[in-house]
Amino acid sequence: MLDLERLRALHSVATYGSVSAAADVLHVTTSAVSQQLAKLERETGQKLLERNGRGVKLTDAAELLVAHADRILSLVERAQADLEAHRGAVVGQLSMAAFATAIRGLVPSALGRLRADHPGLRVLLREEDPLRSMPLVARGDLDLAVVQDWNNEPLPPAEGLCKGLICDDVADVALPAGHPLAGREVVDLKELADDTWISSPPESVCCDWLLHTLRGVDAEPRIDHTADEIPSQLALAAAGMGNVIYPRMGRCEVPDGVRIVRLKSPLTRRIFAVWREEAARRPAIRAAVEALRAAVPAVPAHLAGAAPNAPR
């Protein structure tokens, strides 16, 4: 009889490319993973790993076993989801990721609701860009992710994942106070296209989207500065370093040297939750999605049509 945890260890090594990476994902030591693999070799009577420089590579026998492990682990997850659905209780553990502004403006309230309504559920949260969190969900390393796409650049479909819309969110533009258009209430993105911009780091959803969007108005983007956190981006804008696309969800205090201006053609992003098809029946997944939807903040009056720089 093949041991499930040993199969999981081999599957993680195959997925992440090394014993140490598998140990990080499984939250155990490298020694523990190595011991599991050694026991699996004894169970199967075949060598599963070979030295490859400073790392390891899978043997043909291991590749065959990993192909079966994919299906076995998927079936186990589906069985666990069915059992949870049969029991109907929202209990156990849910691993979850969300991008930065969702963690600031949406997730805390949702987690508070989950804790109050379902004290038997433990949620483990981490911050991840959607380009990283969706593959983690697909591989089974996360149960749920809060992700985003934009009205002019939808997320690509992901095989084996379900998604549910949480809400829509509109973005404005944050301009340095000395910008020639900073006194306007509304601007056209074309008027700003040749400016210098500040964004999240390359190969993130927001940076990729900004490049796509500015090229859509016939401008070659000039993203001179990048920072993960919106407050850092705004601090750079206050110093006159460039413009920032500023979503309304999860807003922070705006520095004195920044003016928030609405865009003539609104830029809208959609916030989704994504989870694996095999886990769709888990009560914990349904409860988390419901809590996220219930936690969507109302749009403050000064963002719903009044002057964007009105007192907050």
mmCIF file of C-alpha atoms in Angstrom:
data_model
loop_
_atom_site.group_PDB
_atom_site.id
_atom_site.type_symbol
_atom_site.label_atom_id
_atom_site.label_comp_id
_atom_site.label_asym_id
_atom_site.label_seq_id
_atom_site.Cartn_x
_atom_site.Cartn_y
_atom_site.Cartn_z
ATOM 1 C CA MET A 1 0.000 0.000 0.000
ATOM 2 C CA LEU A 2 1.451 3.350 -1.037
ATOM 3 C CA ASP A 3 1.517 5.935 1.723
ATOM 4 C CA LEU A 4 -0.338 9.139 0.807
ATOM 5 C CA GLU A 5 2.042 11.541 2.552
ATOM 6 C CA ARG A 6 5.023 9.958 0.810
ATOM 7 C CA LEU A 7 3.290 10.360 -2.524
ATOM 8 C CA ARG A 8 2.612 13.980 -1.638
ATOM 9 C CA ALA A 9 6.298 14.506 -0.862
ATOM 10 C CA LEU A 10 7.335 13.066 -4.238
ATOM 11 C CA HIS A 11 4.671 15.095 -6.025
ATOM 12 C CA SER A 12 5.946 18.293 -4.368
ATOM 13 C CA VAL A 13 9.548 17.564 -5.380
ATOM 14 C CA ALA A 14 8.376 17.014 -8.959
ATOM 15 C CA THR A 15 6.320 20.222 -8.912
ATOM 16 C CA TYR A 16 8.858 22.540 -7.291
ATOM 17 C CA GLY A 17 12.082 21.019 -8.563
ATOM 18 C CA SER A 18 13.988 20.305 -5.362
ATOM 19 C CA VAL A 19 13.720 18.668 -1.949
ATOM 20 C CA SER A 20 14.221 21.990 -0.163
ATOM 21 C CA ALA A 21 11.477 23.717 -2.173
ATOM 22 C CA ALA A 22 9.116 20.813 -1.472
ATOM 23 C CA ALA A 23 9.926 21.083 2.235
ATOM 24 C CA ASP A 24 9.072 24.791 2.229
ATOM 25 C CA VAL A 25 5.696 24.122 0.607
ATOM 26 C CA LEU A 26 4.882 21.209 2.912
ATOM 27 C CA HIS A 27 6.055 23.172 5.990
ATOM 28 C CA VAL A 28 8.474 20.444 7.083
ATOM 29 C CA THR A 29 12.251 20.051 7.118
ATOM 30 C CA THR A 30 14.275 18.878 4.139
ATOM 31 C CA SER A 31 15.301 15.900 6.266
ATOM 32 C CA ALA A 32 11.642 14.932 6.719
ATOM 33 C CA VAL A 33 11.040 15.040 2.959
ATOM 34 C CA SER A 34 14.164 12.981 2.302
ATOM 35 C CA GLN A 35 13.034 10.393 4.836
ATOM 36 C CA GLN A 36 9.595 10.165 3.215
ATOM 37 C CA LEU A 37 11.184 9.631 -0.194
ATOM 38 C CA ALA A 38 13.565 7.000 1.131
ATOM 39 C CA LYS A 39 10.637 5.097 2.634
ATOM 40 C CA LEU A 40 8.745 5.409 -0.651
ATOM 41 C CA GLU A 41 11.724 3.930 -2.511
ATOM 42 C CA ARG A 42 11.684 0.969 -0.115
ATOM 43 C CA GLU A 43 7.915 0.561 -0.582
ATOM 44 C CA THR A 44 8.155 0.572 -4.354
ATOM 45 C CA GLY A 45 11.472 -1.238 -4.606
ATOM 46 C CA GLN A 46 12.669 1.308 -7.167
ATOM 47 C CA LYS A 47 14.997 4.269 -7.190
ATOM 48 C CA LEU A 48 13.041 7.525 -7.478
ATOM 49 C CA LEU A 49 15.670 10.291 -7.354
ATOM 50 C CA GLU A 50 19.084 10.695 -8.937
ATOM 51 C CA ARG A 51 21.776 13.268 -8.308
ATOM 52 C CA ASN A 52 21.839 16.056 -10.895
ATOM 53 C CA GLY A 53 24.687 18.440 -10.154
ATOM 54 C CA ARG A 54 23.841 20.029 -6.813
ATOM 55 C CA GLY A 55 20.218 19.000 -7.078
ATOM 56 C CA VAL A 56 18.151 15.948 -7.930
ATOM 57 C CA LYS A 57 16.100 14.708 -10.847
ATOM 58 C CA LEU A 58 13.276 12.200 -11.030
ATOM 59 C CA THR A 59 13.863 8.747 -12.455
ATOM 60 C CA ASP A 60 11.507 7.207 -15.031
ATOM 61 C CA ALA A 61 9.851 5.263 -12.205
ATOM 62 C CA ALA A 62 9.302 8.479 -10.259
ATOM 63 C CA GLU A 63 7.797 10.224 -13.301
ATOM 64 C CA LEU A 64 5.347 7.330 -13.681
ATOM 65 C CA LEU A 65 4.435 7.481 -10.007
ATOM 66 C CA VAL A 66 3.979 11.268 -10.085
ATOM 67 C CA ALA A 67 1.476 10.933 -12.945
ATOM 68 C CA HIS A 68 -0.586 8.603 -10.754
ATOM 69 C CA ALA A 69 -0.066 10.864 -7.715
ATOM 70 C CA ASP A 70 -1.690 13.755 -9.598
ATOM 71 C CA ARG A 71 -4.883 11.749 -9.953
ATOM 72 C CA ILE A 72 -4.714 10.202 -6.488
ATOM 73 C CA LEU A 73 -4.259 13.520 -4.682
ATOM 74 C CA SER A 74 -7.065 15.070 -6.747
ATOM 75 C CA LEU A 75 -9.397 12.209 -5.798
ATOM 76 C CA VAL A 76 -8.423 12.525 -2.135
ATOM 77 C CA GLU A 77 -9.222 16.235 -2.192
ATOM 78 C CA ARG A 78 -12.572 15.561 -3.833
ATOM 79 C CA ALA A 79 -13.365 12.903 -1.213
ATOM 80 C CA GLN A 80 -12.483 15.325 1.586
ATOM 81 C CA ALA A 81 -14.690 17.993 0.020
ATOM 82 C CA ASP A 82 -17.582 15.536 -0.283
ATOM 83 C CA LEU A 83 -17.207 14.506 3.345
ATOM 84 C CA GLU A 84 -17.160 18.128 4.473
ATOM 85 C CA ALA A 85 -20.227 18.841 2.333
ATOM 86 C CA HIS A 86 -22.019 15.832 3.821
ATOM 87 C CA ARG A 87 -21.211 16.995 7.325
ATOM 88 C CA GLY A 88 -22.184 20.562 6.410
ATOM 89 C CA ALA A 89 -19.969 22.176 9.033
ATOM 90 C CA VAL A 90 -17.539 24.994 8.212
ATOM 91 C CA VAL A 91 -14.516 23.647 10.070
ATOM 92 C CA GLY A 92 -10.910 22.716 9.493
ATOM 93 C CA GLN A 93 -8.273 24.831 7.776
ATOM 94 C CA LEU A 94 -8.459 27.102 4.735
ATOM 95 C CA SER A 95 -5.316 28.487 3.103
ATOM 96 C CA MET A 96 -5.936 31.739 1.274
ATOM 97 C CA ALA A 97 -4.036 34.410 -0.639
ATOM 98 C CA ALA A 98 -4.989 37.909 -1.756
ATOM 99 C CA PHE A 99 -3.304 40.852 -3.457
ATOM 100 C CA ALA A 100 -2.261 43.911 -1.458
ATOM 101 C CA THR A 101 -5.231 46.279 -1.771
ATOM 102 C CA ALA A 102 -7.693 43.422 -1.182
ATOM 103 C CA ILE A 103 -5.837 42.503 2.000
ATOM 104 C CA ARG A 104 -6.117 46.115 3.113
ATOM 105 C CA GLY A 105 -9.664 46.930 1.984
ATOM 106 C CA LEU A 106 -11.622 43.664 1.835
ATOM 107 C CA VAL A 107 -10.112 40.612 3.482
ATOM 108 C CA PRO A 108 -9.870 41.784 7.143
ATOM 109 C CA SER A 109 -13.621 42.337 7.361
ATOM 110 C CA ALA A 110 -14.277 38.996 5.658
ATOM 111 C CA LEU A 111 -11.993 37.150 8.067
ATOM 112 C CA GLY A 112 -13.728 38.834 10.980
ATOM 113 C CA ARG A 113 -17.070 37.562 9.708
ATOM 114 C CA LEU A 114 -15.695 34.055 9.242
ATOM 115 C CA ARG A 115 -14.254 33.977 12.754
ATOM 116 C CA ALA A 116 -17.525 35.173 14.267
ATOM 117 C CA ASP A 117 -19.776 32.854 12.251
ATOM 118 C CA HIS A 118 -17.504 29.798 12.015
ATOM 119 C CA PRO A 119 -15.132 29.605 15.011
ATOM 120 C CA GLY A 120 -14.140 26.053 14.020
ATOM 121 C CA LEU A 121 -12.484 27.304 10.806
ATOM 122 C CA ARG A 122 -8.838 28.344 10.820
ATOM 123 C CA VAL A 123 -7.838 30.624 7.919
ATOM 124 C CA LEU A 124 -4.202 30.985 6.902
ATOM 125 C CA LEU A 125 -3.680 34.169 4.859
ATOM 126 C CA ARG A 126 -0.746 35.327 2.746
ATOM 127 C CA GLU A 127 -0.206 38.185 0.298
ATOM 128 C CA GLU A 128 0.416 37.159 -3.313
ATOM 129 C CA ASP A 129 0.077 38.762 -6.721
ATOM 130 C CA PRO A 130 -2.613 36.988 -8.807
ATOM 131 C CA LEU A 131 -0.015 35.815 -11.332
ATOM 132 C CA ARG A 132 1.554 33.818 -8.505
ATOM 133 C CA SER A 133 -1.498 32.875 -6.444
ATOM 134 C CA MET A 134 -3.540 31.285 -9.247
ATOM 135 C CA PRO A 135 -0.903 28.634 -10.056
ATOM 136 C CA LEU A 136 -0.597 27.935 -6.316
ATOM 137 C CA VAL A 137 -4.338 27.257 -6.137
ATOM 138 C CA ALA A 138 -4.198 25.091 -9.256
ATOM 139 C CA ARG A 139 -1.374 23.005 -7.740
ATOM 140 C CA GLY A 140 -3.209 22.580 -4.447
ATOM 141 C CA ASP A 141 -0.825 24.693 -2.357
ATOM 142 C CA LEU A 142 -3.625 27.166 -1.638
ATOM 143 C CA ASP A 143 -7.339 26.526 -1.210
ATOM 144 C CA LEU A 144 -8.560 29.961 -2.305
ATOM 145 C CA ALA A 145 -7.151 33.143 -3.832
ATOM 146 C CA VAL A 146 -8.553 36.637 -4.236
ATOM 147 C CA VAL A 147 -7.441 37.873 -7.654
ATOM 148 C CA GLN A 148 -8.164 40.750 -10.019
ATOM 149 C CA ASP A 149 -8.385 41.574 -13.678
ATOM 150 C CA TRP A 150 -9.276 44.743 -15.610
ATOM 151 C CA ASN A 151 -12.075 45.611 -18.023
ATOM 152 C CA ASN A 152 -9.605 45.865 -20.903
ATOM 153 C CA GLU A 153 -7.453 42.832 -19.989
ATOM 154 C CA PRO A 154 -9.302 39.809 -18.524
ATOM 155 C CA LEU A 155 -7.457 37.091 -16.658
ATOM 156 C CA PRO A 156 -6.666 34.100 -18.858
ATOM 157 C CA PRO A 157 -8.796 31.023 -18.096
ATOM 158 C CA ALA A 158 -7.172 28.521 -15.763
ATOM 159 C CA GLU A 159 -7.884 24.831 -16.275
ATOM 160 C CA GLY A 160 -9.359 23.120 -13.235
ATOM 161 C CA LEU A 161 -10.257 26.351 -11.412
ATOM 162 C CA CYS A 162 -13.640 27.852 -10.579
ATOM 163 C CA LYS A 163 -14.071 31.569 -10.003
ATOM 164 C CA GLY A 164 -16.749 33.743 -8.449
ATOM 165 C CA LEU A 165 -17.117 37.494 -8.833
ATOM 166 C CA ILE A 166 -16.764 39.387 -5.563
ATOM 167 C CA CYS A 167 -17.169 42.989 -6.751
ATOM 168 C CA ASP A 168 -16.096 45.639 -9.256
ATOM 169 C CA ASP A 169 -13.675 48.404 -8.303
ATOM 170 C CA VAL A 170 -12.924 51.669 -10.110
ATOM 171 C CA ALA A 171 -9.492 53.281 -10.303
ATOM 172 C CA ASP A 172 -8.616 56.979 -10.431
ATOM 173 C CA VAL A 173 -5.241 58.539 -11.133
ATOM 174 C CA ALA A 174 -2.981 60.043 -8.466
ATOM 175 C CA LEU A 175 -1.012 63.019 -9.811
ATOM 176 C CA PRO A 176 1.798 65.030 -8.206
ATOM 177 C CA ALA A 177 0.333 68.276 -6.876
ATOM 178 C CA GLY A 178 2.522 70.219 -9.310
ATOM 179 C CA HIS A 179 1.226 68.379 -12.364
ATOM 180 C CA PRO A 180 -0.418 70.741 -14.908
ATOM 181 C CA LEU A 181 -3.677 68.746 -14.745
ATOM 182 C CA ALA A 182 -3.750 68.211 -10.967
ATOM 183 C CA GLY A 183 -6.437 70.854 -10.522
ATOM 184 C CA ARG A 184 -8.889 69.122 -12.840
ATOM 185 C CA GLU A 185 -11.727 66.918 -11.591
ATOM 186 C CA VAL A 186 -11.637 64.666 -14.674
ATOM 187 C CA VAL A 187 -8.879 63.863 -17.168
ATOM 188 C CA ASP A 188 -8.600 61.681 -20.237
ATOM 189 C CA LEU A 189 -5.928 58.996 -19.966
ATOM 190 C CA LYS A 190 -4.594 60.121 -23.366
ATOM 191 C CA GLU A 191 -3.667 63.455 -21.798
ATOM 192 C CA LEU A 192 -1.362 61.594 -19.385
ATOM 193 C CA ALA A 193 -0.054 58.866 -21.653
ATOM 194 C CA ASP A 194 3.373 60.426 -22.254
ATOM 195 C CA ASP A 195 3.969 61.094 -18.550
ATOM 196 C CA THR A 196 6.258 59.134 -16.246
ATOM 197 C CA TRP A 197 4.445 56.449 -14.239
ATOM 198 C CA ILE A 198 4.916 54.576 -10.982
ATOM 199 C CA SER A 199 3.641 51.002 -10.701
ATOM 200 C CA SER A 200 4.080 47.661 -8.995
ATOM 201 C CA PRO A 201 7.153 45.606 -9.982
ATOM 202 C CA PRO A 202 7.473 44.004 -13.422
ATOM 203 C CA GLU A 203 5.640 40.740 -14.091
ATOM 204 C CA SER A 204 2.828 41.626 -11.710
ATOM 205 C CA VAL A 205 -0.818 41.940 -12.802
ATOM 206 C CA CYS A 206 -0.924 45.712 -12.263
ATOM 207 C CA CYS A 207 2.334 46.461 -14.059
ATOM 208 C CA ASP A 208 1.438 44.244 -17.024
ATOM 209 C CA TRP A 209 -1.990 45.842 -17.192
ATOM 210 C CA LEU A 210 -0.600 49.407 -17.081
ATOM 211 C CA LEU A 211 1.768 48.638 -19.946
ATOM 212 C CA HIS A 212 -1.121 47.193 -21.972
ATOM 213 C CA THR A 213 -3.440 50.098 -21.142
ATOM 214 C CA LEU A 214 -1.002 52.880 -22.036
ATOM 215 C CA ARG A 215 -0.076 51.164 -25.280
ATOM 216 C CA GLY A 216 -3.803 51.094 -25.993
ATOM 217 C CA VAL A 217 -3.783 54.907 -26.178
ATOM 218 C CA ASP A 218 -0.803 54.907 -28.544
ATOM 219 C CA ALA A 219 1.882 55.656 -25.982
ATOM 220 C CA GLU A 220 5.026 53.737 -25.104
ATOM 221 C CA PRO A 221 4.867 53.530 -21.294
ATOM 222 C CA ARG A 222 7.521 55.188 -19.157
ATOM 223 C CA ILE A 223 7.452 53.296 -15.870
ATOM 224 C CA ASP A 224 10.535 54.688 -14.170
ATOM 225 C CA HIS A 225 9.766 53.629 -10.591
ATOM 226 C CA THR A 226 8.225 50.490 -9.096
ATOM 227 C CA ALA A 227 7.126 49.633 -5.567
ATOM 228 C CA ASP A 228 4.940 46.884 -4.116
ATOM 229 C CA GLU A 229 2.941 49.033 -1.713
ATOM 230 C CA ILE A 230 0.484 51.755 -2.750
ATOM 231 C CA PRO A 231 1.649 54.079 0.098
ATOM 232 C CA SER A 232 5.188 53.870 -1.307
ATOM 233 C CA GLN A 233 3.925 54.638 -4.805
ATOM 234 C CA LEU A 234 2.008 57.660 -3.490
ATOM 235 C CA ALA A 235 5.077 58.884 -1.620
ATOM 236 C CA LEU A 236 6.981 58.816 -4.907
ATOM 237 C CA ALA A 237 4.133 60.682 -6.606
ATOM 238 C CA ALA A 238 4.186 63.308 -3.837
ATOM 239 C CA ALA A 239 7.873 63.826 -4.610
ATOM 240 C CA GLY A 240 6.949 64.530 -8.239
ATOM 241 C CA MET A 241 8.314 61.238 -9.598
ATOM 242 C CA GLY A 242 5.249 60.271 -11.659
ATOM 243 C CA ASN A 243 1.593 59.279 -11.791
ATOM 244 C CA VAL A 244 -0.069 56.322 -10.062
ATOM 245 C CA ILE A 245 -3.200 54.377 -10.968
ATOM 246 C CA TYR A 246 -5.077 54.423 -7.647
ATOM 247 C CA PRO A 247 -7.917 51.890 -7.111
ATOM 248 C CA ARG A 248 -10.645 52.850 -4.686
ATOM 249 C CA MET A 249 -10.593 49.637 -2.667
ATOM 250 C CA GLY A 250 -8.159 49.631 0.223
ATOM 251 C CA ARG A 251 -7.236 53.285 0.011
ATOM 252 C CA CYS A 252 -4.730 54.722 2.441
ATOM 253 C CA GLU A 253 -4.005 58.271 3.542
ATOM 254 C CA VAL A 254 -3.087 60.421 0.556
ATOM 255 C CA PRO A 255 0.030 62.598 1.013
ATOM 256 C CA ASP A 256 -0.342 66.380 0.785
ATOM 257 C CA GLY A 257 1.654 66.465 -2.444
ATOM 258 C CA VAL A 258 -0.804 64.245 -4.340
ATOM 259 C CA ARG A 259 -4.118 65.007 -6.045
ATOM 260 C CA ILE A 260 -6.660 62.299 -6.936
ATOM 261 C CA VAL A 261 -8.378 62.879 -10.298
ATOM 262 C CA ARG A 262 -11.122 60.806 -11.924
ATOM 263 C CA LEU A 263 -10.624 59.393 -15.409
ATOM 264 C CA LYS A 264 -13.036 60.305 -18.184
ATOM 265 C CA SER A 265 -13.285 56.666 -19.307
ATOM 266 C CA PRO A 266 -13.324 54.751 -16.005
ATOM 267 C CA LEU A 267 -10.812 51.974 -15.512
ATOM 268 C CA THR A 268 -12.600 49.136 -13.766
ATOM 269 C CA ARG A 269 -11.109 46.040 -12.236
ATOM 270 C CA ARG A 270 -13.036 42.944 -11.227
ATOM 271 C CA ILE A 271 -12.265 41.159 -7.978
ATOM 272 C CA PHE A 272 -12.701 37.369 -8.051
ATOM 273 C CA ALA A 273 -12.240 34.433 -5.727
ATOM 274 C CA VAL A 274 -10.776 31.321 -7.363
ATOM 275 C CA TRP A 275 -10.662 27.734 -6.091
ATOM 276 C CA ARG A 276 -10.151 24.246 -7.477
ATOM 277 C CA GLU A 277 -13.054 22.385 -9.027
ATOM 278 C CA GLU A 278 -12.380 19.422 -6.743
ATOM 279 C CA ALA A 279 -12.920 21.624 -3.684
ATOM 280 C CA ALA A 280 -16.080 23.351 -4.902
ATOM 281 C CA ARG A 281 -18.349 21.457 -2.486
ATOM 282 C CA ARG A 282 -16.350 22.376 0.615
ATOM 283 C CA PRO A 283 -18.528 24.417 2.978
ATOM 284 C CA ALA A 284 -15.428 26.405 3.957
ATOM 285 C CA ILE A 285 -14.964 27.582 0.364
ATOM 286 C CA ARG A 286 -18.594 28.664 0.070
ATOM 287 C CA ALA A 287 -18.470 30.413 3.451
ATOM 288 C CA ALA A 288 -15.290 32.297 2.512
ATOM 289 C CA VAL A 289 -16.744 33.510 -0.796
ATOM 290 C CA GLU A 290 -19.944 34.632 0.937
ATOM 291 C CA ALA A 291 -17.907 36.475 3.598
ATOM 292 C CA LEU A 292 -15.839 38.236 0.938
ATOM 293 C CA ARG A 293 -18.964 39.401 -0.867
ATOM 294 C CA ALA A 294 -20.542 40.602 2.375
ATOM 295 C CA ALA A 295 -17.364 42.508 3.245
ATOM 296 C CA VAL A 296 -17.328 44.658 0.081
ATOM 297 C CA PRO A 297 -17.172 48.247 1.367
ATOM 298 C CA ALA A 298 -19.691 50.851 0.296
ATOM 299 C CA VAL A 299 -18.239 53.523 -1.994
ATOM 300 C CA PRO A 300 -17.758 56.754 0.010
ATOM 301 C CA ALA A 301 -19.691 59.749 -1.280
ATOM 302 C CA HIS A 302 -16.512 61.624 -2.260
ATOM 303 C CA LEU A 303 -15.609 58.775 -4.591
ATOM 304 C CA ALA A 304 -19.047 58.273 -6.104
ATOM 305 C CA GLY A 305 -19.208 61.498 -8.068
ATOM 306 C CA ALA A 306 -18.266 64.400 -5.811
ATOM 307 C CA ALA A 307 -14.959 66.227 -6.149
ATOM 308 C CA PRO A 308 -12.241 63.567 -5.649
ATOM 309 C CA ASN A 309 -10.131 65.787 -3.427
ATOM 310 C CA ALA A 310 -12.978 66.617 -1.047
ATOM 311 C CA PRO A 311 -12.173 66.128 2.670
ATOM 312 C CA ARG A 312 -11.977 62.449 3.640
#
